[in-house]
Coordinates of C-alpha atoms and ligand atoms in Angstrom, one line a residue:
M19 CA -12.1 2.2 23.6
T20 CA -8.9 3.5 25.2
H21 CA -5.6 3.4 23.3
T22 CA -3.3 4.9 25.8
H23 CA -2.9 1.9 28.0
W24 CA -0.1 0.2 25.9
H25 CA 2.7 1.6 23.8
L26 CA 2.3 1.6 20.0
A27 CA 4.7 -1.4 19.6
T28 CA 2.4 -3.4 21.8
R29 CA -0.7 -2.2 20.1
C30 CA 0.7 -3.5 16.8
I31 CA 0.4 -7.0 18.3
H32 CA -2.4 -6.9 20.8
V33 CA -5.9 -5.5 20.3
E34 CA -7.6 -4.6 23.5
G35 CA -11.0 -6.3 23.9
H36 CA -10.5 -8.7 21.0
A37 CA -9.9 -12.1 22.7
D38 CA -10.8 -15.1 20.5
A39 CA -13.5 -17.3 22.0
L40 CA -11.4 -20.5 21.3
G41 CA -8.1 -19.0 22.6
S42 CA -6.4 -18.2 19.3
P43 CA -3.8 -15.5 20.0
H44 CA -5.0 -13.6 17.0
T45 CA -8.4 -13.4 15.3
P46 CA -8.5 -16.2 12.7
L47 CA -9.6 -15.8 9.1
Y48 CA -13.4 -15.9 8.7
D49 CA -13.5 -16.5 5.0
T50 CA -17.2 -16.1 5.3
T51 CA -19.7 -14.0 3.2
T52 CA -22.7 -14.5 5.5
F53 CA -23.6 -15.4 9.1
R54 CA -26.4 -17.8 10.3
F55 CA -29.0 -16.7 12.8
P56 CA -31.0 -18.9 15.2
D57 CA -34.3 -17.2 14.3
T58 CA -35.9 -14.2 12.6
Q59 CA -36.0 -12.1 15.7
A60 CA -32.2 -12.5 16.2
L61 CA -31.6 -11.6 12.5
C62 CA -33.8 -8.5 12.8
E63 CA -32.1 -7.3 16.0
V64 CA -28.7 -7.4 14.2
A65 CA -30.0 -6.0 10.9
E66 CA -31.6 -3.1 12.7
G67 CA -28.5 -2.4 14.8
R68 CA -30.2 -3.2 18.1
R69 CA -27.7 -5.9 18.9
R70 CA -24.1 -6.4 17.9
G71 CA -23.5 -9.3 15.6
Y72 CA -22.1 -10.3 12.2
F73 CA -24.3 -10.1 9.1
Y74 CA -22.7 -9.8 5.7
S75 CA -19.0 -9.4 4.8
R76 CA -19.4 -6.7 2.2
Y77 CA -20.8 -4.4 5.0
G78 CA -17.4 -4.9 6.8
S79 CA -19.5 -7.0 9.2
N80 CA -17.0 -9.9 9.7
P81 CA -14.8 -10.7 12.7
T82 CA -11.5 -10.7 10.8
I83 CA -12.3 -7.3 9.3
H84 CA -13.5 -5.9 12.7
S85 CA -10.4 -7.0 14.5
L86 CA -8.2 -5.4 11.8
E87 CA -10.1 -2.2 12.0
A88 CA -9.9 -2.1 15.8
R89 CA -6.1 -2.5 15.5
L90 CA -5.9 0.3 12.9
A91 CA -8.0 2.6 15.0
S92 CA -5.8 1.9 18.0
L93 CA -2.6 2.7 16.0
E94 CA -4.0 6.1 14.9
E95 CA -5.6 6.9 18.3
A96 CA -9.0 7.1 16.5
D97 CA -12.6 6.3 17.5
G98 CA -12.7 3.9 14.6
A99 CA -11.3 2.8 11.3
L100 CA -12.7 1.4 8.0
A101 CA -10.7 -1.0 5.9
F102 CA -10.9 -0.9 2.1
A103 CA -9.9 -3.0 -0.9
S104 CA -7.3 -0.4 -1.9
G105 CA -5.9 3.0 -0.9
M106 CA -7.8 4.6 -3.8
A107 CA -11.0 3.0 -2.5
A108 CA -10.5 4.7 0.9
I109 CA -9.6 8.0 -0.8
S110 CA -12.6 8.0 -3.2
A111 CA -15.2 7.0 -0.5
T112 CA -13.8 9.7 1.9
L113 CA -14.0 12.4 -0.8
L114 CA -17.4 11.4 -2.0
A115 CA -18.7 11.4 1.6
H116 CA -17.1 14.7 2.7
A117 CA -16.1 17.0 -0.2
R118 CA -19.4 18.1 -1.6
N119 CA -18.8 21.9 -1.2
G120 CA -15.3 21.6 -2.8
I121 CA -11.9 20.6 -1.8
V122 CA -8.6 22.3 -1.2
C123 CA -5.5 20.3 -2.0
I124 CA -2.2 21.3 -0.4
G125 CA 1.1 20.5 -2.2
E126 CA 1.9 17.4 -4.1
I127 CA -0.7 14.6 -4.1
Y128 CA -0.6 11.0 -5.3
G129 CA -1.2 10.7 -9.1
G130 CA -4.3 8.5 -8.7
T131 CA -5.9 11.0 -6.3
R132 CA -5.1 13.8 -8.7
A133 CA -6.7 11.9 -11.6
L134 CA -9.8 11.1 -9.4
L135 CA -10.2 14.8 -8.6
Q136 CA -9.5 16.1 -12.1
N137 CA -11.5 13.5 -14.0
Q138 CA -14.2 11.6 -12.1
L139 CA -15.0 14.0 -9.2
A140 CA -14.8 17.1 -11.5
S141 CA -17.4 15.4 -13.7
L142 CA -19.7 15.4 -10.6
G143 CA -19.2 19.1 -10.3
L144 CA -16.9 19.1 -7.3
P145 CA -14.6 22.2 -7.4
V146 CA -10.9 21.6 -6.5
T147 CA -8.5 24.3 -5.6
E148 CA -4.7 23.7 -5.4
V149 CA -2.7 25.6 -2.9
A150 CA 1.1 25.5 -2.4
A151 CA 2.4 24.2 0.9
G152 CA 2.9 27.0 3.5
N153 CA 0.7 29.5 1.6
T154 CA -1.7 30.3 4.4
T155 CA -3.2 33.3 2.6
A156 CA -4.1 31.1 -0.4
L157 CA -5.6 28.5 2.0
D158 CA -7.6 31.1 3.8
N159 CA -9.0 32.4 0.4
A160 CA -9.9 29.0 -0.8
L161 CA -11.8 28.3 2.5
Q162 CA -13.4 31.7 2.3
A163 CA -14.8 30.6 -1.0
G164 CA -16.7 27.7 0.6
A165 CA -14.6 24.6 0.4
R166 CA -15.1 22.4 3.5
L167 CA -12.4 19.8 3.0
V168 CA -8.6 20.2 3.1
Y169 CA -6.6 17.3 1.7
L170 CA -2.9 16.8 2.0
E171 CA -0.1 14.3 2.0
T172 CA 3.0 14.5 4.2
P173 CA 5.7 13.5 3.5
A174 CA 4.7 14.0 -0.1
N175 CA 5.8 12.1 -3.2
P176 CA 8.5 12.3 -4.6
T177 CA 10.0 15.5 -3.0
L178 CA 9.3 14.4 0.6
E179 CA 7.9 17.9 1.1
I180 CA 6.7 18.3 4.7
I181 CA 3.4 20.0 5.5
D182 CA 2.7 21.3 9.0
I183 CA -0.4 19.4 10.0
A184 CA -1.2 21.3 13.2
A185 CA -0.9 24.7 11.3
V186 CA -3.2 23.6 8.5
A187 CA -5.7 22.1 11.0
E188 CA -5.8 25.4 12.9
T189 CA -6.5 27.4 9.7
A190 CA -9.1 24.9 8.4
H191 CA -10.9 24.6 11.7
Q192 CA -11.3 28.4 11.9
H193 CA -13.4 28.1 8.7
G194 CA -15.3 25.0 9.9
A195 CA -13.5 22.8 7.4
R196 CA -12.2 19.3 7.9
V197 CA -8.6 18.1 7.3
V198 CA -7.8 14.8 5.7
V199 CA -4.2 13.6 5.7
D200 CA -2.9 10.8 3.5
S201 CA -0.2 9.5 5.8
T202 CA 1.0 6.6 3.7
F203 CA 4.6 7.6 3.6
A204 CA 4.8 8.0 7.4
T205 CA 2.9 5.1 8.9
P206 CA 1.3 5.5 12.4
V207 CA 4.7 4.6 13.8
N208 CA 6.3 7.8 12.5
Q209 CA 3.3 10.2 12.5
Q210 CA -0.2 10.4 14.0
P211 CA -2.1 13.1 12.1
L212 CA -5.2 12.9 14.3
V213 CA -3.2 13.7 17.4
L214 CA -1.8 16.7 15.5
G215 CA -5.3 18.0 14.8
A216 CA -6.4 16.4 11.5
D217 CA -9.9 15.0 11.3
L218 CA -9.3 11.9 9.2
V219 CA -6.2 9.9 8.3
I220 CA -5.8 7.7 5.2
H221 CA -3.3 5.0 4.3
S222 CA -2.6 3.0 1.3
A223 CA -2.1 -0.3 3.2
T224 CA -0.6 -1.6 0.0
K225 CA 2.6 0.1 1.1
Y226 CA 4.2 0.0 4.7
L227 CA 1.1 -1.4 6.5
G228 CA 1.1 -4.5 4.3
G229 CA 4.9 -4.1 4.0
H230 CA 5.6 -7.2 1.9
S231 CA 4.4 -6.2 -1.6
D232 CA 1.8 -8.9 -1.5
L233 CA -1.5 -7.2 -0.7
T234 CA -3.6 -4.3 -1.9
G235 CA -5.6 -2.4 0.8
G236 CA -6.6 0.9 2.3
V237 CA -7.8 2.5 5.5
V238 CA -9.4 5.6 6.8
A239 CA -9.5 6.4 10.5
G240 CA -11.1 9.1 12.6
A241 CA -14.2 10.1 14.6
A242 CA -17.2 7.8 14.4
V243 CA -19.5 10.6 13.2
L244 CA -17.1 11.2 10.2
L245 CA -16.7 7.5 9.4
E246 CA -20.5 6.9 9.2
P247 CA -21.1 8.5 5.8
I248 CA -17.8 7.0 4.5
D249 CA -19.0 3.6 5.6
A250 CA -22.3 4.0 3.6
W251 CA -20.3 4.8 0.4
R252 CA -18.0 1.9 1.0
R253 CA -21.0 -0.5 1.5
N254 CA -22.9 0.7 -1.6
L255 CA -19.8 1.0 -3.9
G256 CA -18.7 -2.4 -2.7
Q257 CA -15.2 -1.3 -1.7
T258 CA -14.7 -3.4 1.5
I259 CA -11.5 -5.3 2.1
A260 CA -11.7 -9.0 1.5
P261 CA -11.5 -11.1 4.8
E262 CA -8.5 -12.9 3.3
T263 CA -6.6 -9.6 2.7
A264 CA -7.7 -8.3 6.1
H265 CA -6.2 -11.4 7.8
L266 CA -2.9 -10.9 5.9
L267 CA -2.8 -7.2 6.7
S268 CA -3.4 -7.9 10.4
R269 CA -0.5 -10.3 10.4
S270 CA 1.7 -7.6 8.7
L271 CA 0.7 -5.0 11.3
A272 CA 2.2 -7.2 14.1
T273 CA 5.7 -6.4 12.8
L274 CA 5.0 -2.8 11.7
D275 CA 6.9 -1.1 14.6
V276 CA 10.0 -3.3 14.1
R277 CA 9.9 -2.9 10.3
V278 CA 9.5 0.9 10.3
A279 CA 12.3 1.3 12.9
R280 CA 14.6 -0.5 10.4
H281 CA 13.3 1.4 7.4
N282 CA 14.0 4.7 9.3
A283 CA 17.5 3.7 10.3
S284 CA 18.6 2.4 6.9
A285 CA 17.2 5.4 5.0
L286 CA 19.0 7.8 7.3
T287 CA 22.3 5.9 6.9
I288 CA 21.9 5.9 3.1
A289 CA 20.8 9.6 3.0
Q290 CA 24.0 10.6 4.9
A291 CA 26.3 8.5 2.7
M292 CA 24.7 9.8 -0.5
K293 CA 25.3 13.4 0.6
A294 CA 29.0 12.8 0.1
H295 CA 28.7 11.2 -3.3
P296 CA 30.2 13.3 -6.1
R297 CA 27.5 12.4 -8.7
V298 CA 24.6 13.2 -6.4
R299 CA 23.5 16.9 -6.5
Q300 CA 21.0 16.7 -3.7
V301 CA 19.5 14.2 -1.3
L302 CA 15.9 14.8 -0.3
Y303 CA 15.3 13.3 3.1
P304 CA 13.4 14.8 6.0
G305 CA 15.9 13.5 8.5
L306 CA 18.8 15.6 7.1
P307 CA 19.2 18.8 9.1
E308 CA 19.6 20.9 5.9
F309 CA 16.3 19.6 4.4
P310 CA 13.8 22.5 4.2
G311 CA 11.1 20.6 6.1
H312 CA 13.4 19.2 8.7
A313 CA 12.3 21.4 11.6
V314 CA 8.6 20.7 11.1
A315 CA 9.3 17.0 10.5
A316 CA 11.3 16.8 13.7
R317 CA 8.3 18.3 15.5
Q318 CA 5.5 16.2 14.0
M319 CA 7.2 12.9 13.2
R320 CA 8.9 10.3 15.5
G321 CA 11.0 8.9 12.6
F322 CA 11.7 10.2 9.1
G323 CA 10.6 7.2 7.1
G324 CA 12.1 4.8 4.5
M325 CA 11.6 7.0 1.4
L326 CA 14.4 9.2 0.0
T327 CA 14.9 10.9 -3.3
L328 CA 18.2 11.6 -5.1
A329 CA 18.8 14.4 -7.6
V330 CA 21.7 12.9 -9.7
D331 CA 24.2 14.6 -11.9
G332 CA 22.7 13.8 -15.3
D333 CA 19.9 14.4 -17.8
A334 CA 16.7 12.2 -18.2
T335 CA 18.6 9.6 -20.3
A336 CA 21.6 9.3 -18.0
T337 CA 19.2 9.0 -15.0
S338 CA 17.4 6.2 -16.7
A339 CA 20.7 4.5 -17.3
V340 CA 21.5 4.6 -13.6
A341 CA 18.0 3.2 -12.8
D342 CA 18.7 0.3 -15.3
R343 CA 22.1 -0.5 -13.6
F344 CA 20.8 -1.4 -10.2
G345 CA 21.1 -5.0 -9.2
L346 CA 19.6 -5.2 -5.7
F347 CA 17.2 -2.3 -5.9
A348 CA 14.3 -3.4 -8.2
L349 CA 13.1 -1.0 -10.9
A350 CA 9.4 -0.8 -9.9
V351 CA 6.7 1.5 -8.8
S352 CA 5.1 1.3 -5.3
L353 CA 7.0 1.4 -2.0
G354 CA 7.1 0.3 1.6
G355 CA 7.9 -3.3 1.2
V356 CA 10.8 -5.4 2.6
E357 CA 12.5 -5.2 -0.9
S358 CA 14.2 -2.0 -1.9
L359 CA 12.8 -0.3 -5.0
V360 CA 13.9 2.5 -7.3
S361 CA 11.8 4.6 -9.7
Q362 CA 12.3 7.7 -11.8
P363 CA 9.2 9.9 -11.0
A364 CA 9.3 11.9 -14.2
L365 CA 8.7 8.6 -16.1
T366 CA 6.4 6.9 -13.6
S367 CA 4.3 8.6 -10.8
H368 CA 4.5 12.1 -12.4
R369 CA 4.5 11.1 -16.1
S370 CA 1.1 12.6 -16.7
L371 CA 2.2 16.1 -15.7
D372 CA 3.7 18.2 -18.5
P373 CA 7.5 18.9 -18.2
A374 CA 7.1 22.6 -17.3
T375 CA 4.7 21.8 -14.4
R376 CA 7.0 19.0 -13.2
A377 CA 10.0 21.4 -13.3
A378 CA 8.0 24.1 -11.4
R379 CA 7.2 21.6 -8.7
G380 CA 10.8 20.5 -8.3
I381 CA 10.3 17.1 -10.0
G382 CA 13.3 17.1 -12.3
D383 CA 14.1 14.4 -14.9
N384 CA 17.1 13.6 -12.8
L385 CA 15.3 12.4 -9.7
L386 CA 15.5 8.8 -8.5
R387 CA 13.1 7.9 -5.8
L388 CA 14.3 5.1 -3.5
S389 CA 12.1 2.9 -1.2
I390 CA 14.7 1.6 1.3
G391 CA 13.8 -1.9 2.2
L392 CA 15.0 -4.2 5.0
E393 CA 18.1 -5.6 3.3
S394 CA 21.6 -4.8 4.8
P395 CA 22.2 -1.1 4.3
D396 CA 25.8 -2.0 3.4
D397 CA 24.6 -4.1 0.4
L398 CA 22.2 -1.3 -0.6
L399 CA 25.0 1.3 -0.6
T400 CA 27.2 -1.0 -2.6
D401 CA 24.5 -1.3 -5.2
L402 CA 23.9 2.5 -5.2
N403 CA 27.6 3.2 -5.7
Q404 CA 28.0 0.8 -8.6
A405 CA 24.9 2.1 -10.3
L406 CA 26.0 5.8 -9.9
A407 CA 29.5 4.9 -11.2
I408 CA 28.2 5.1 -14.8
L409 CA 27.6 8.9 -14.5
Ligands
PLP529 C1 -0.1 4.1 -3.4 C2 -0.6 5.3 -2.8 C3 -2.0 5.5 -2.9 C4 -3.0 4.6 -3.6 O1 -3.0 3.4 -2.9 P1 -3.5 2.0 -3.7 O2 -3.4 1.0 -2.6 O3 -2.5 1.7 -4.8 O4 -4.9 2.2 -4.2 C5 -2.5 6.7 -2.3 N1 -1.7 7.6 -1.7 C6 -0.3 7.4 -1.6 C7 0.5 8.4 -0.9 C8 0.2 6.2 -2.2 O5 1.6 6.0 -2.1

């Protein structure tokens, strides 16, 4: 499959080689669990992989799921992609398939992934080493000790820390290790980890790919040889995306490029305006030239995303009071939808870390994480200014 023929904006809408037999401009919803065969010989040919065909939807063998996966693969410039019932399903199948000799995590990772590693996967005897971003010596040492999988998120939650994907891939590959990037915050519009040297890329499709806070899904994309064992875990753990959700997600992807362009532009406008606010101590946004990861972000990203975090001038209680004052921003976890959301990471995504660990990682009680939606940025700024006015 070639992905270079069309620009990414076009590939959000058109999937090469996926014309519908009856002329539908998109692949319709096959809300079908099984597929009928004319005779036993035909069934055996498909079951044994000697002929392409559809078989059973839990296997991902369904036209609606296939066309979604072809589109996701194309957006990430990958051989293939597998769609899952959630981001955590994609992450757990990937780690179960590829992390048997241990895993090195770089920087901040999603709370659910951290819990999976520390609780469930630890109980299976999988060693996990945590390494700070940019510490090449620690990464080298961890890989020397035998780990064969490096896992990272960039931009990371909630500090928007940027990790240099190409640099990590170079170090990991010297040791024969694979690199997995959770690129949920960036989307394929802003960042393509496989092009930068990563081996697998993961998304929680629940966020920007779905984009409307109305579906839960996940994806992993990469080389066919790496997807094969992940596919086996997906099949036998029963983690495949439902055809109904796959259809909704395909529809959402059609507008991904347009939505992300607006998320990027609005977040930058708001980040710049918040820099001048007297009750905001710091604005964490990769698009600001003074942000520590800006140079790397400018190199590896095409846009800086819709997520930004404010360090406000107040303690935990005062920060919660600001969060409670918003009118347009909804106080809610999650991100990446058309609606703007606000959350206080110390009380939500990073609640399970003890306060000293949070402080050491720069996750103060005074942080407010904003998911900038597609509303008018003027209205969002008005809401921010009135909420911050109580400080
Ligand atoms: C939300 C999220 C996940 C988990 O995705 P679900 O769809 O909720 O399972 C994983 N990684 C990141 C960065 C996320 O934001």
